Amino acid sequence: MATQTTPQPGTPVDEWHDKKRYLWLMGLIPPTAVFLALGLIWGFNQLGWNAVSPVWWWIGPILVYGLLPVLDLFFGPDGQNPPDEVMEQLENDKYYRYCTYIYIPFQLASLVIACYLWTADNLSWLGIDGGLGLVSKIGLALSIGVMGGVGINTAHEMGHKKDSLERWLSKVTLAQTFYGHFYIEHNRGHHVRVATPEDPASARFGESFWHFLPRSVWGSLKSSWHLEKARMDRLGKSTWNIRNDVLNAWLMSIVLFGVLTAVFGPSILPFLILQAVYGFSLLETVNYLEHYGLLRGKTARGRYERCAPAHSWNSDHIVTNIFLYHLQRHSDHHANPTRRYQTLRSMDGAPNLPGGYASMISLAYFPPIWRKVMDHRVLEHYHGDIESVNIQPSKREKILARYGTSAR
């Protein structure tokens, strides 16, 4: 773990400041990336670089798979933890929550612009003859999907809070990706079952991302429905009730997609679906790497031990920290779910990924590379005890035969 610059206890509040205070505004790059792309495309076309300019419709994937990993490597670990003395003041500073609120209008504006671009047949003002080609439309859809995927993380930050406005804004942010049930499952499902075989969002040792993805998507959806059904039953109400938070969150998506389709026509639907699927798949990639192979032990009573820093993979690379509102400080988040992002700390005792989340996302797509990078780290975390690992059931015998005697 990188050395932290946490002051000693008793440090005066006025001697510490958040070096990232204004850098948090960089979190607005994903929802404004399409506007940046428009400027770059116009500029390239004005210079006569028409053959190159369409690459900027892919600005979202370029950011996730190219720029962020390079910047993480260049700038390295964060290294700053807030001291105890400033925690209350930092938590109550509303500037930080406004940094997340402002994501939403830019998100919605970018989505509307994308719908216009998917359907426009005259983009001469951009220096384009006619409308966009299919490849450019797909690139734009994936760029919007990146915005939606990062938006799920923004919704994640707001959805954990007790304030009713923030919880409502969380659902609004999730509407783009049709993933409103995440609001329920993450808070009341994942945080309860994290790092156990029962949690669909905790990846198992030996499980590829491509096996994990459908398991997590379907398992989380089922879990969220069962959780809300149980809540409605306790209230003595029908499951098919507008107070069911799964239904009202999905209704927001239906209204959003319906209005956009009414305005721009049904031709946008394939691209709306593509961006939504890609957006929530980015979230699931992050889910995959956050708890891979980690397992909470059981107490003498047969219950799972309390979630500890050892049950989440952390990374403290500063650039992705800023883009994902300290999501990489995942152990502190599980220990203190309502703690605001600006106060999350990089905790001792947490296993650390070899790179930032942005770098690890790409590795997750290639199972042989992922296992070569991560499997030995899981075993080292458990001192070679394969029995302490959360193992993929279908591969359990094979994995135990391979590591059962040689891993120690």
PDB file of N, CA and C in Angstrom, residues 148-203:
ATOM      1  N   GLY A 148     -23.371   6.603 -18.721  1.00  0.00           N
ATOM      2  CA  GLY A 148     -24.355   5.926 -17.893  1.00  0.00           C
ATOM      3  C   GLY A 148     -23.720   5.033 -16.851  1.00  0.00           C
ATOM      4  N   GLY A 149     -22.626   4.351 -17.227  1.00  0.00           N
ATOM      5  CA  GLY A 149     -21.929   3.489 -16.277  1.00  0.00           C
ATOM      6  C   GLY A 149     -21.337   4.274 -15.123  1.00  0.00           C
ATOM      7  N   VAL A 150     -20.676   5.383 -15.441  1.00  0.00           N
ATOM      8  CA  VAL A 150     -20.149   6.247 -14.380  1.00  0.00           C
ATOM      9  C   VAL A 150     -21.308   6.866 -13.606  1.00  0.00           C
ATOM     10  N   GLY A 151     -22.416   7.115 -14.318  1.00  0.00           N
ATOM     11  CA  GLY A 151     -23.603   7.640 -13.644  1.00  0.00           C
ATOM     12  C   GLY A 151     -24.142   6.684 -12.599  1.00  0.00           C
ATOM     13  N   ILE A 152     -24.028   5.374 -12.840  1.00  0.00           N
ATOM     14  CA  ILE A 152     -24.456   4.406 -11.823  1.00  0.00           C
ATOM     15  C   ILE A 152     -23.630   4.590 -10.561  1.00  0.00           C
ATOM     16  N   ASN A 153     -22.347   4.870 -10.727  1.00  0.00           N
ATOM     17  CA  ASN A 153     -21.509   5.125  -9.552  1.00  0.00           C
ATOM     18  C   ASN A 153     -21.920   6.417  -8.852  1.00  0.00           C
ATOM     19  N   THR A 154     -22.298   7.437  -9.630  1.00  0.00           N
ATOM     20  CA  THR A 154     -22.802   8.675  -9.035  1.00  0.00           C
ATOM     21  C   THR A 154     -24.084   8.386  -8.267  1.00  0.00           C
ATOM     22  N   ALA A 155     -24.958   7.575  -8.862  1.00  0.00           N
ATOM     23  CA  ALA A 155     -26.193   7.167  -8.181  1.00  0.00           C
ATOM     24  C   ALA A 155     -25.875   6.358  -6.921  1.00  0.00           C
ATOM     25  N   HIS A 156     -24.842   5.536  -6.992  1.00  0.00           N
ATOM     26  CA  HIS A 156     -24.390   4.752  -5.851  1.00  0.00           C
ATOM     27  C   HIS A 156     -24.018   5.662  -4.692  1.00  0.00           C
ATOM     28  N   GLU A 157     -23.304   6.737  -4.979  1.00  0.00           N
ATOM     29  CA  GLU A 157     -22.913   7.694  -3.941  1.00  0.00           C
ATOM     30  C   GLU A 157     -24.141   8.322  -3.298  1.00  0.00           C
ATOM     31  N   MET A 158     -25.110   8.740  -4.098  1.00  0.00           N
ATOM     32  CA  MET A 158     -26.294   9.410  -3.555  1.00  0.00           C
ATOM     33  C   MET A 158     -27.262   8.421  -2.917  1.00  0.00           C
ATOM     34  N   GLY A 159     -27.343   7.213  -3.477  1.00  0.00           N
ATOM     35  CA  GLY A 159     -28.317   6.245  -2.988  1.00  0.00           C
ATOM     36  C   GLY A 159     -28.045   5.733  -1.588  1.00  0.00           C
ATOM     37  N   HIS A 160     -26.817   5.887  -1.111  1.00  0.00           N
ATOM     38  CA  HIS A 160     -26.474   5.426   0.237  1.00  0.00           C
ATOM     39  C   HIS A 160     -26.848   6.438   1.309  1.00  0.00           C
ATOM     40  N   LYS A 161     -27.238   7.630   0.906  1.00  0.00           N
ATOM     41  CA  LYS A 161     -27.476   8.695   1.877  1.00  0.00           C
ATOM     42  C   LYS A 161     -28.893   8.642   2.429  1.00  0.00           C
ATOM     43  N   LYS A 162     -29.081   9.246   3.591  1.00  0.00           N
ATOM     44  CA  LYS A 162     -30.377   9.228   4.259  1.00  0.00           C
ATOM     45  C   LYS A 162     -31.313  10.309   3.736  1.00  0.00           C
ATOM     46  N   ASP A 163     -30.748  11.307   3.078  1.00  0.00           N
ATOM     47  CA  ASP A 163     -31.536  12.419   2.563  1.00  0.00           C
ATOM     48  C   ASP A 163     -32.446  11.933   1.430  1.00  0.00           C
ATOM     49  N   SER A 164     -33.746  12.235   1.518  1.00  0.00           N
ATOM     50  CA  SER A 164     -34.710  11.729   0.533  1.00  0.00           C
ATOM     51  C   SER A 164     -34.455  12.306  -0.855  1.00  0.00           C
ATOM     52  N   LEU A 165     -33.983  13.555  -0.932  1.00  0.00           N
ATOM     53  CA  LEU A 165     -33.677  14.153  -2.228  1.00  0.00           C
ATOM     54  C   LEU A 165     -32.574  13.376  -2.926  1.00  0.00           C
ATOM     55  N   GLU A 166     -31.526  13.040  -2.202  1.00  0.00           N
ATOM     56  CA  GLU A 166     -30.422  12.311  -2.806  1.00  0.00           C
ATOM     57  C   GLU A 166     -30.848  10.917  -3.256  1.00  0.00           C
ATOM     58  N   ARG A 167     -31.689  10.283  -2.494  1.00  0.00           N
ATOM     59  CA  ARG A 167     -32.174   8.960  -2.893  1.00  0.00           C
ATOM     60  C   ARG A 167     -33.015   9.053  -4.167  1.00  0.00           C
ATOM     61  N   TRP A 168     -33.817  10.103  -4.281  1.00  0.00           N
ATOM     62  CA  TRP A 168     -34.613  10.298  -5.484  1.00  0.00           C
ATOM     63  C   TRP A 168     -33.717  10.601  -6.682  1.00  0.00           C
ATOM     64  N   LEU A 169     -32.714  11.456  -6.478  1.00  0.00           N
ATOM     65  CA  LEU A 169     -31.779  11.765  -7.554  1.00  0.00           C
ATOM     66  C   LEU A 169     -30.998  10.519  -7.985  1.00  0.00           C
ATOM     67  N   SER A 170     -30.760   9.620  -7.056  1.00  0.00           N
ATOM     68  CA  SER A 170     -30.085   8.368  -7.390  1.00  0.00           C
ATOM     69  C   SER A 170     -30.895   7.589  -8.424  1.00  0.00           C
ATOM     70  N   LYS A 171     -32.208   7.507  -8.226  1.00  0.00           N
ATOM     71  CA  LYS A 171     -33.071   6.803  -9.169  1.00  0.00           C
ATOM     72  C   LYS A 171     -33.096   7.504 -10.525  1.00  0.00           C
ATOM     73  N   VAL A 172     -33.108   8.826 -10.511  1.00  0.00           N
ATOM     74  CA  VAL A 172     -33.092   9.585 -11.763  1.00  0.00           C
ATOM     75  C   VAL A 172     -31.832   9.269 -12.556  1.00  0.00           C
ATOM     76  N   THR A 173     -30.715   9.203 -11.868  1.00  0.00           N
ATOM     77  CA  THR A 173     -29.443   8.934 -12.533  1.00  0.00           C
ATOM     78  C   THR A 173     -29.404   7.525 -13.111  1.00  0.00           C
ATOM     79  N   LEU A 174     -30.063   6.579 -12.443  1.00  0.00           N
ATOM     80  CA  LEU A 174     -30.083   5.191 -12.902  1.00  0.00           C
ATOM     81  C   LEU A 174     -31.044   4.954 -14.071  1.00  0.00           C
ATOM     82  N   ALA A 175     -31.921   5.916 -14.345  1.00  0.00           N
ATOM     83  CA  ALA A 175     -32.945   5.719 -15.370  1.00  0.00           C
ATOM     84  C   ALA A 175     -32.330   5.479 -16.744  1.00  0.00           C
ATOM     85  N   GLN A 176     -31.223   6.138 -17.047  1.00  0.00           N
ATOM     86  CA  GLN A 176     -30.609   6.011 -18.369  1.00  0.00           C
ATOM     87  C   GLN A 176     -30.217   4.578 -18.700  1.00  0.00           C
ATOM     88  N   THR A 177     -29.743   3.837 -17.705  1.00  0.00           N
ATOM     89  CA  THR A 177     -29.267   2.474 -17.930  1.00  0.00           C
ATOM     90  C   THR A 177     -30.318   1.414 -17.579  1.00  0.00           C
ATOM     91  N   PHE A 178     -31.523   1.856 -17.226  1.00  0.00           N
ATOM     92  CA  PHE A 178     -32.599   0.924 -16.860  1.00  0.00           C
ATOM     93  C   PHE A 178     -32.131  -0.004 -15.741  1.00  0.00           C
ATOM     94  N   TYR A 179     -31.374   0.551 -14.799  1.00  0.00           N
ATOM     95  CA  TYR A 179     -30.799  -0.259 -13.716  1.00  0.00           C
ATOM     96  C   TYR A 179     -31.258   0.249 -12.348  1.00  0.00           C
ATOM     97  N   GLY A 180     -32.502   0.721 -12.296  1.00  0.00           N
ATOM     98  CA  GLY A 180     -33.011   1.294 -11.064  1.00  0.00           C
ATOM     99  C   GLY A 180     -33.046   0.328  -9.893  1.00  0.00           C
ATOM    100  N   HIS A 181     -33.155  -0.985 -10.187  1.00  0.00           N
ATOM    101  CA  HIS A 181     -33.190  -1.964  -9.099  1.00  0.00           C
ATOM    102  C   HIS A 181     -31.863  -2.021  -8.339  1.00  0.00           C
ATOM    103  N   PHE A 182     -30.783  -1.498  -8.945  1.00  0.00           N
ATOM    104  CA  PHE A 182     -29.488  -1.430  -8.260  1.00  0.00           C
ATOM    105  C   PHE A 182     -29.613  -0.656  -6.953  1.00  0.00           C
ATOM    106  N   TYR A 183     -30.461   0.348  -6.939  1.00  0.00           N
ATOM    107  CA  TYR A 183     -30.685   1.181  -5.752  1.00  0.00           C
ATOM    108  C   TYR A 183     -31.099   0.321  -4.557  1.00  0.00           C
ATOM    109  N   ILE A 184     -31.904  -0.717  -4.820  1.00  0.00           N
ATOM    110  CA  ILE A 184     -32.367  -1.607  -3.759  1.00  0.00           C
ATOM    111  C   ILE A 184     -31.340  -2.684  -3.454  1.00  0.00           C
ATOM    112  N   GLU A 185     -30.929  -3.408  -4.488  1.00  0.00           N
ATOM    113  CA  GLU A 185     -30.071  -4.571  -4.286  1.00  0.00           C
ATOM    114  C   GLU A 185     -28.730  -4.195  -3.680  1.00  0.00           C
ATOM    115  N   HIS A 186     -28.135  -3.106  -4.130  1.00  0.00           N
ATOM    116  CA  HIS A 186     -26.815  -2.760  -3.614  1.00  0.00           C
ATOM    117  C   HIS A 186     -26.870  -2.435  -2.125  1.00  0.00           C
ATOM    118  N   ASN A 187     -27.843  -1.613  -1.740  1.00  0.00           N
ATOM    119  CA  ASN A 187     -27.909  -1.168  -0.343  1.00  0.00           C
ATOM    120  C   ASN A 187     -28.347  -2.272   0.611  1.00  0.00           C
ATOM    121  N   ARG A 188     -29.367  -3.027   0.221  1.00  0.00           N
ATOM    122  CA  ARG A 188     -29.962  -3.974   1.158  1.00  0.00           C
ATOM    123  C   ARG A 188     -29.604  -5.424   0.861  1.00  0.00           C
ATOM    124  N   GLY A 189     -28.983  -5.668  -0.281  1.00  0.00           N
ATOM    125  CA  GLY A 189     -28.572  -7.018  -0.633  1.00  0.00           C
ATOM    126  C   GLY A 189     -27.068  -7.180  -0.597  1.00  0.00           C
ATOM    127  N   HIS A 190     -26.381  -6.480  -1.484  1.00  0.00           N
ATOM    128  CA  HIS A 190     -24.936  -6.623  -1.598  1.00  0.00           C
ATOM    129  C   HIS A 190     -24.219  -6.301  -0.294  1.00  0.00           C
ATOM    130  N   HIS A 191     -24.603  -5.214   0.369  1.00  0.00           N
ATOM    131  CA  HIS A 191     -23.890  -4.828   1.591  1.00  0.00           C
ATOM    132  C   HIS A 191     -24.114  -5.810   2.729  1.00  0.00           C
ATOM    133  N   VAL A 192     -25.161  -6.582   2.658  1.00  0.00           N
ATOM    134  CA  VAL A 192     -25.418  -7.601   3.682  1.00  0.00           C
ATOM    135  C   VAL A 192     -24.653  -8.889   3.378  1.00  0.00           C
ATOM    136  N   ARG A 193     -24.594  -9.266   2.086  1.00  0.00           N
ATOM    137  CA  ARG A 193     -24.044 -10.564   1.706  1.00  0.00           C
ATOM    138  C   ARG A 193     -22.668 -10.489   1.073  1.00  0.00           C
ATOM    139  N   VAL A 194     -22.067  -9.323   1.048  1.00  0.00           N
ATOM    140  CA  VAL A 194     -20.800  -9.137   0.344  1.00  0.00           C
ATOM    141  C   VAL A 194     -19.755 -10.172   0.759  1.00  0.00           C
ATOM    142  N   ALA A 195     -18.957 -10.610  -0.222  1.00  0.00           N
ATOM    143  CA  ALA A 195     -17.876 -11.579   0.011  1.00  0.00           C
ATOM    144  C   ALA A 195     -18.390 -12.889   0.604  1.00  0.00           C
ATOM    145  N   THR A 196     -19.552 -13.322   0.130  1.00  0.00           N
ATOM    146  CA  THR A 196     -20.096 -14.635   0.495  1.00  0.00           C
ATOM    147  C   THR A 196     -20.594 -15.301  -0.793  1.00  0.00           C
ATOM    148  N   PRO A 197     -20.727 -16.626  -0.798  1.00  0.00           N
ATOM    149  CA  PRO A 197     -21.245 -17.316  -1.992  1.00  0.00           C
ATOM    150  C   PRO A 197     -22.673 -16.910  -2.335  1.00  0.00           C
ATOM    151  N   GLU A 198     -23.408 -16.367  -1.361  1.00  0.00           N
ATOM    152  CA  GLU A 198     -24.802 -15.989  -1.593  1.00  0.00           C
ATOM    153  C   GLU A 198     -24.956 -14.669  -2.334  1.00  0.00           C
ATOM    154  N   ASP A 199     -23.890 -13.910  -2.448  1.00  0.00           N
ATOM    155  CA  ASP A 199     -23.973 -12.583  -3.074  1.00  0.00           C
ATOM    156  C   ASP A 199     -23.721 -12.682  -4.576  1.00  0.00           C
ATOM    157  N   PRO A 200     -24.710 -12.334  -5.410  1.00  0.00           N
ATOM    158  CA  PRO A 200     -24.482 -12.407  -6.858  1.00  0.00           C
ATOM    159  C   PRO A 200     -23.447 -11.412  -7.362  1.00  0.00           C
ATOM    160  N   ALA A 201     -23.175 -10.352  -6.594  1.00  0.00           N
ATOM    161  CA  ALA A 201     -22.236  -9.320  -7.038  1.00  0.00           C
ATOM    162  C   ALA A 201     -20.824  -9.520  -6.501  1.00  0.00           C
ATOM    163  N   SER A 202     -20.558 -10.646  -5.850  1.00  0.00           N
ATOM    164  CA  SER A 202     -19.211 -10.970  -5.388  1.00  0.00           C
ATOM    165  C   SER A 202     -18.643 -12.090  -6.247  1.00  0.00           C
ATOM    166  N   ALA A 203     -17.607 -11.768  -7.027  1.00  0.00           N
ATOM    167  CA  ALA A 203     -17.041 -12.751  -7.971  1.00  0.00           C
ATOM    168  C   ALA A 203     -16.258 -13.820  -7.222  1.00  0.00           C
TER     169      ALA A 203
END
